[in-house]
mmCIF file of C-alpha atoms in Angstrom:
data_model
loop_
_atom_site.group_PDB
_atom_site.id
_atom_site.type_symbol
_atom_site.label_atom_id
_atom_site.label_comp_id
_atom_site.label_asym_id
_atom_site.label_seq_id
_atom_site.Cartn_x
_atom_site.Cartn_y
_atom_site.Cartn_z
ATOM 1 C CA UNK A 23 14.979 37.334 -16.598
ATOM 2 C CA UNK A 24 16.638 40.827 -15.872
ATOM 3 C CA UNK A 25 14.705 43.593 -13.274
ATOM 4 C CA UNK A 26 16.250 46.967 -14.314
ATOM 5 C CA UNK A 27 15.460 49.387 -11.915
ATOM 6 C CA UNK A 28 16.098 53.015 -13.049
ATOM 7 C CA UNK A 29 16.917 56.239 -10.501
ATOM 8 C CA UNK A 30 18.201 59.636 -10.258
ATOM 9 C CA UNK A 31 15.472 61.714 -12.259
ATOM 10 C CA UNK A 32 14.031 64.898 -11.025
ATOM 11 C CA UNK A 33 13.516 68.599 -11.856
ATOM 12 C CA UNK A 34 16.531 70.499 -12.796
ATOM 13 C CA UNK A 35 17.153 73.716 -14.507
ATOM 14 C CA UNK A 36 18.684 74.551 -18.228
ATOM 15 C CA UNK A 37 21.798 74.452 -18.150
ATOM 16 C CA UNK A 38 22.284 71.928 -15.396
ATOM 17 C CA UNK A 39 22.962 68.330 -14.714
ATOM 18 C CA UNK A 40 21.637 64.977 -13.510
ATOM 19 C CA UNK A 41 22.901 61.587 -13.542
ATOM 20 C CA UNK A 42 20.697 58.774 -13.891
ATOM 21 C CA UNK A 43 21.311 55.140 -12.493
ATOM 22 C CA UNK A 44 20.206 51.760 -13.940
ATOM 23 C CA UNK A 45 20.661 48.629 -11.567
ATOM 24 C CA UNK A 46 19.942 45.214 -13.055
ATOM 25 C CA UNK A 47 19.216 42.363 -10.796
ATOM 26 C CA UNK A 48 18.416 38.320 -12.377
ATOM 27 C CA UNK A 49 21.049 37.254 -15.412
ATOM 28 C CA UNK A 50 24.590 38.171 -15.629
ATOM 29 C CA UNK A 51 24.742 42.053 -16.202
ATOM 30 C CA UNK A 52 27.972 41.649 -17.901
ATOM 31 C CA UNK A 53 26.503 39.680 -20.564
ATOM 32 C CA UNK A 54 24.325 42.011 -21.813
ATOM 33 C CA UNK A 55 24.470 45.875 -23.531
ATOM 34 C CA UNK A 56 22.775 48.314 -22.322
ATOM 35 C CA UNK A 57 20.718 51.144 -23.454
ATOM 36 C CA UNK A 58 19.058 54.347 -22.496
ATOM 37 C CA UNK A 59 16.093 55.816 -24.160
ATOM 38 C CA UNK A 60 13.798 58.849 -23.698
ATOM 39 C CA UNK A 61 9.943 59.561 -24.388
ATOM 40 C CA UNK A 62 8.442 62.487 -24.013
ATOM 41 C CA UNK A 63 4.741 63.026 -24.301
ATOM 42 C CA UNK A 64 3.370 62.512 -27.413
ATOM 43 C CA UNK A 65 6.305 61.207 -28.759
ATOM 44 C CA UNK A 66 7.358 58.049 -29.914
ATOM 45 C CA UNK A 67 10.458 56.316 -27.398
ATOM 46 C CA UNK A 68 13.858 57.625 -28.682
ATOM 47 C CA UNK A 69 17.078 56.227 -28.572
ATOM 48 C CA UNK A 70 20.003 57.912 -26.331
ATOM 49 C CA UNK A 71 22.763 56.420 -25.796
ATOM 50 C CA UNK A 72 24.317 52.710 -25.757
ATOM 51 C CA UNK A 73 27.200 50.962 -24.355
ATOM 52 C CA UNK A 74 28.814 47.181 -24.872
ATOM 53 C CA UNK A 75 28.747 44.635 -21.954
ATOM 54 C CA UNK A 76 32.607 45.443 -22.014
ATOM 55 C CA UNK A 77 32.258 49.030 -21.559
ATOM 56 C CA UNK A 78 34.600 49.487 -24.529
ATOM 57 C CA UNK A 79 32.109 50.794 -27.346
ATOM 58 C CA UNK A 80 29.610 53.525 -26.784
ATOM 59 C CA UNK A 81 26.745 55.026 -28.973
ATOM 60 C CA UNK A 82 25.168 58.537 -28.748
ATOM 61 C CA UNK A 83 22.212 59.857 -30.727
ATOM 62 C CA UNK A 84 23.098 63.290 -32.150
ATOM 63 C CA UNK A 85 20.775 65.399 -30.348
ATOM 64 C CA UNK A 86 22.993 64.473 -27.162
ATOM 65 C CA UNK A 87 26.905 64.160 -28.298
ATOM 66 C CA UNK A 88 28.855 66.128 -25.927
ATOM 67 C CA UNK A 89 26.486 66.655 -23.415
ATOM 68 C CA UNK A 90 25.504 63.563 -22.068
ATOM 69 C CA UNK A 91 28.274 60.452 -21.156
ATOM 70 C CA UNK A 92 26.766 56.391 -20.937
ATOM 71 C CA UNK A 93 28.943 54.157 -18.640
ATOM 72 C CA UNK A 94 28.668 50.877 -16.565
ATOM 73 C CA UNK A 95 30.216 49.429 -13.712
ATOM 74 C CA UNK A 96 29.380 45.441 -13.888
ATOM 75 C CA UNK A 97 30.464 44.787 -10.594
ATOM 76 C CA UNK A 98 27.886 46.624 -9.317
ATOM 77 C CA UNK A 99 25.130 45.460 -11.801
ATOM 78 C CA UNK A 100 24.795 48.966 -12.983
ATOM 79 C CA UNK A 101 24.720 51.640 -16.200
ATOM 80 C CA UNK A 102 24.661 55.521 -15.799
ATOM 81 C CA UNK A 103 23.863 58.514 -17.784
ATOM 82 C CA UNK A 104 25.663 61.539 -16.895
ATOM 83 C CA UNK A 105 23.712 64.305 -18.430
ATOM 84 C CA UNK A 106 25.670 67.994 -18.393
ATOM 85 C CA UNK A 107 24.170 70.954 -20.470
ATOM 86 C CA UNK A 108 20.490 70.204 -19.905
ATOM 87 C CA UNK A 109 17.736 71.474 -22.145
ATOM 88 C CA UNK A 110 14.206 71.579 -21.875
ATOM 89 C CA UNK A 111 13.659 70.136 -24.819
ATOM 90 C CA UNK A 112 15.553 66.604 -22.959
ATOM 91 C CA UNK A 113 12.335 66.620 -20.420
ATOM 92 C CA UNK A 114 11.399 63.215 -20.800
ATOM 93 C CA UNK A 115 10.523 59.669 -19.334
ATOM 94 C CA UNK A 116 14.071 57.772 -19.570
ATOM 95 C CA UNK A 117 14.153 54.515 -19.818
ATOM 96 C CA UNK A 118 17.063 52.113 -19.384
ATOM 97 C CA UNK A 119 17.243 48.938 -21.374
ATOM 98 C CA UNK A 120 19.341 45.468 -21.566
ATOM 99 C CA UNK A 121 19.879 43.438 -25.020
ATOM 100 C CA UNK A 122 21.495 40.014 -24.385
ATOM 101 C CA UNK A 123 25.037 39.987 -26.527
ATOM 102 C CA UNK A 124 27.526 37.502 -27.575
ATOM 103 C CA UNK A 125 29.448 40.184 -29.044
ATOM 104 C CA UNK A 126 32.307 42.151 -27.717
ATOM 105 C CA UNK A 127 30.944 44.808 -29.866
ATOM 106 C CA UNK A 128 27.581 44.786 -29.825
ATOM 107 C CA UNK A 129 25.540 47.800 -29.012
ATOM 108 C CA UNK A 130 21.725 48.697 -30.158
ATOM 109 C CA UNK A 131 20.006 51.491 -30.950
ATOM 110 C CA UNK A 132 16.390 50.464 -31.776
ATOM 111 C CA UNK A 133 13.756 49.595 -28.935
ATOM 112 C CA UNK A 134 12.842 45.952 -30.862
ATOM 113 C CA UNK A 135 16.906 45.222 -30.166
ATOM 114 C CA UNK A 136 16.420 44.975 -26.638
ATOM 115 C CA UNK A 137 14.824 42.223 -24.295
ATOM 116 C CA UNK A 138 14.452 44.282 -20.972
ATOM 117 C CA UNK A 139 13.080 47.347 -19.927
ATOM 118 C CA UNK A 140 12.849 49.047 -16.475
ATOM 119 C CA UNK A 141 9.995 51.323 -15.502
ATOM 120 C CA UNK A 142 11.241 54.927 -16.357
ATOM 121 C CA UNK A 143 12.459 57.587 -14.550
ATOM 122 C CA UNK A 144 10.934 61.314 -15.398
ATOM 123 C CA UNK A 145 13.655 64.051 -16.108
ATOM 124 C CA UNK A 146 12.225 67.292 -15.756
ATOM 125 C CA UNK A 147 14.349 70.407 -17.041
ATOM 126 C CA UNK A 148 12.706 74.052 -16.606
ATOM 127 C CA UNK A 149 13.729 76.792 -19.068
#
């Protein structure tokens, strides 16, 4: 079992920037890549951004290339999402999420790819 724990939300203003925390607790963090995703309301869950367990191959869904930056630091059990160049149309629920991975490579984009899910953090951004 993995806990993911998710922080760093809150209200912020177009333009601006947040960065969002993911902490994992249970199995070895290092063995697994991670994964943010977003939901607004009424929407279905959308992918954001992924990243390896080695930190060496990242993802990024098109509405967010350039803006936003996925790393991880697996000594401390945890995955960020630096998010620069907010827009209110980013004001969602984001979620962070683990897929266990054998591969160096290995990084997912779809929400059935992944085996853990922490509870959401709400990001806010006012036009």
């Amino acid at each position: 079992q993995v806990q993911l724990v998710e922080s760093g939300g809150g209200l912020v203003q177009a333009g601006g920037s947040l960065r969002l925390s993911c902490t994992a607790s249970g199995r070895t963090f290092s063995s697994y890549a991670m994964g943010w995703f977003r939901q607004a309301p009424g929407k279905e869950r959308e992918f954001v951004a992924a990243i390896s367990w080695s930190g060496g191959i990242l993802r990024y869904a098109d509405s967010v290339k350039g803006r936003f930056t996925i790393s991880r630091d697996n000594a401390k059990n945890t995955v960020y999402l630096q998010m620069n160049s907010l827009k209110p149309e980013d004001t969602a629920v984001y979620y962070c999420a683990a897929a266990l991975s054998g591969s160096y490579y290995y990084t997912a984009a779809r929400v059935d790819e992944y085996d853990y899910w922490g509870q959401g953090t709400q990001v806010t951004v006012s036009s």
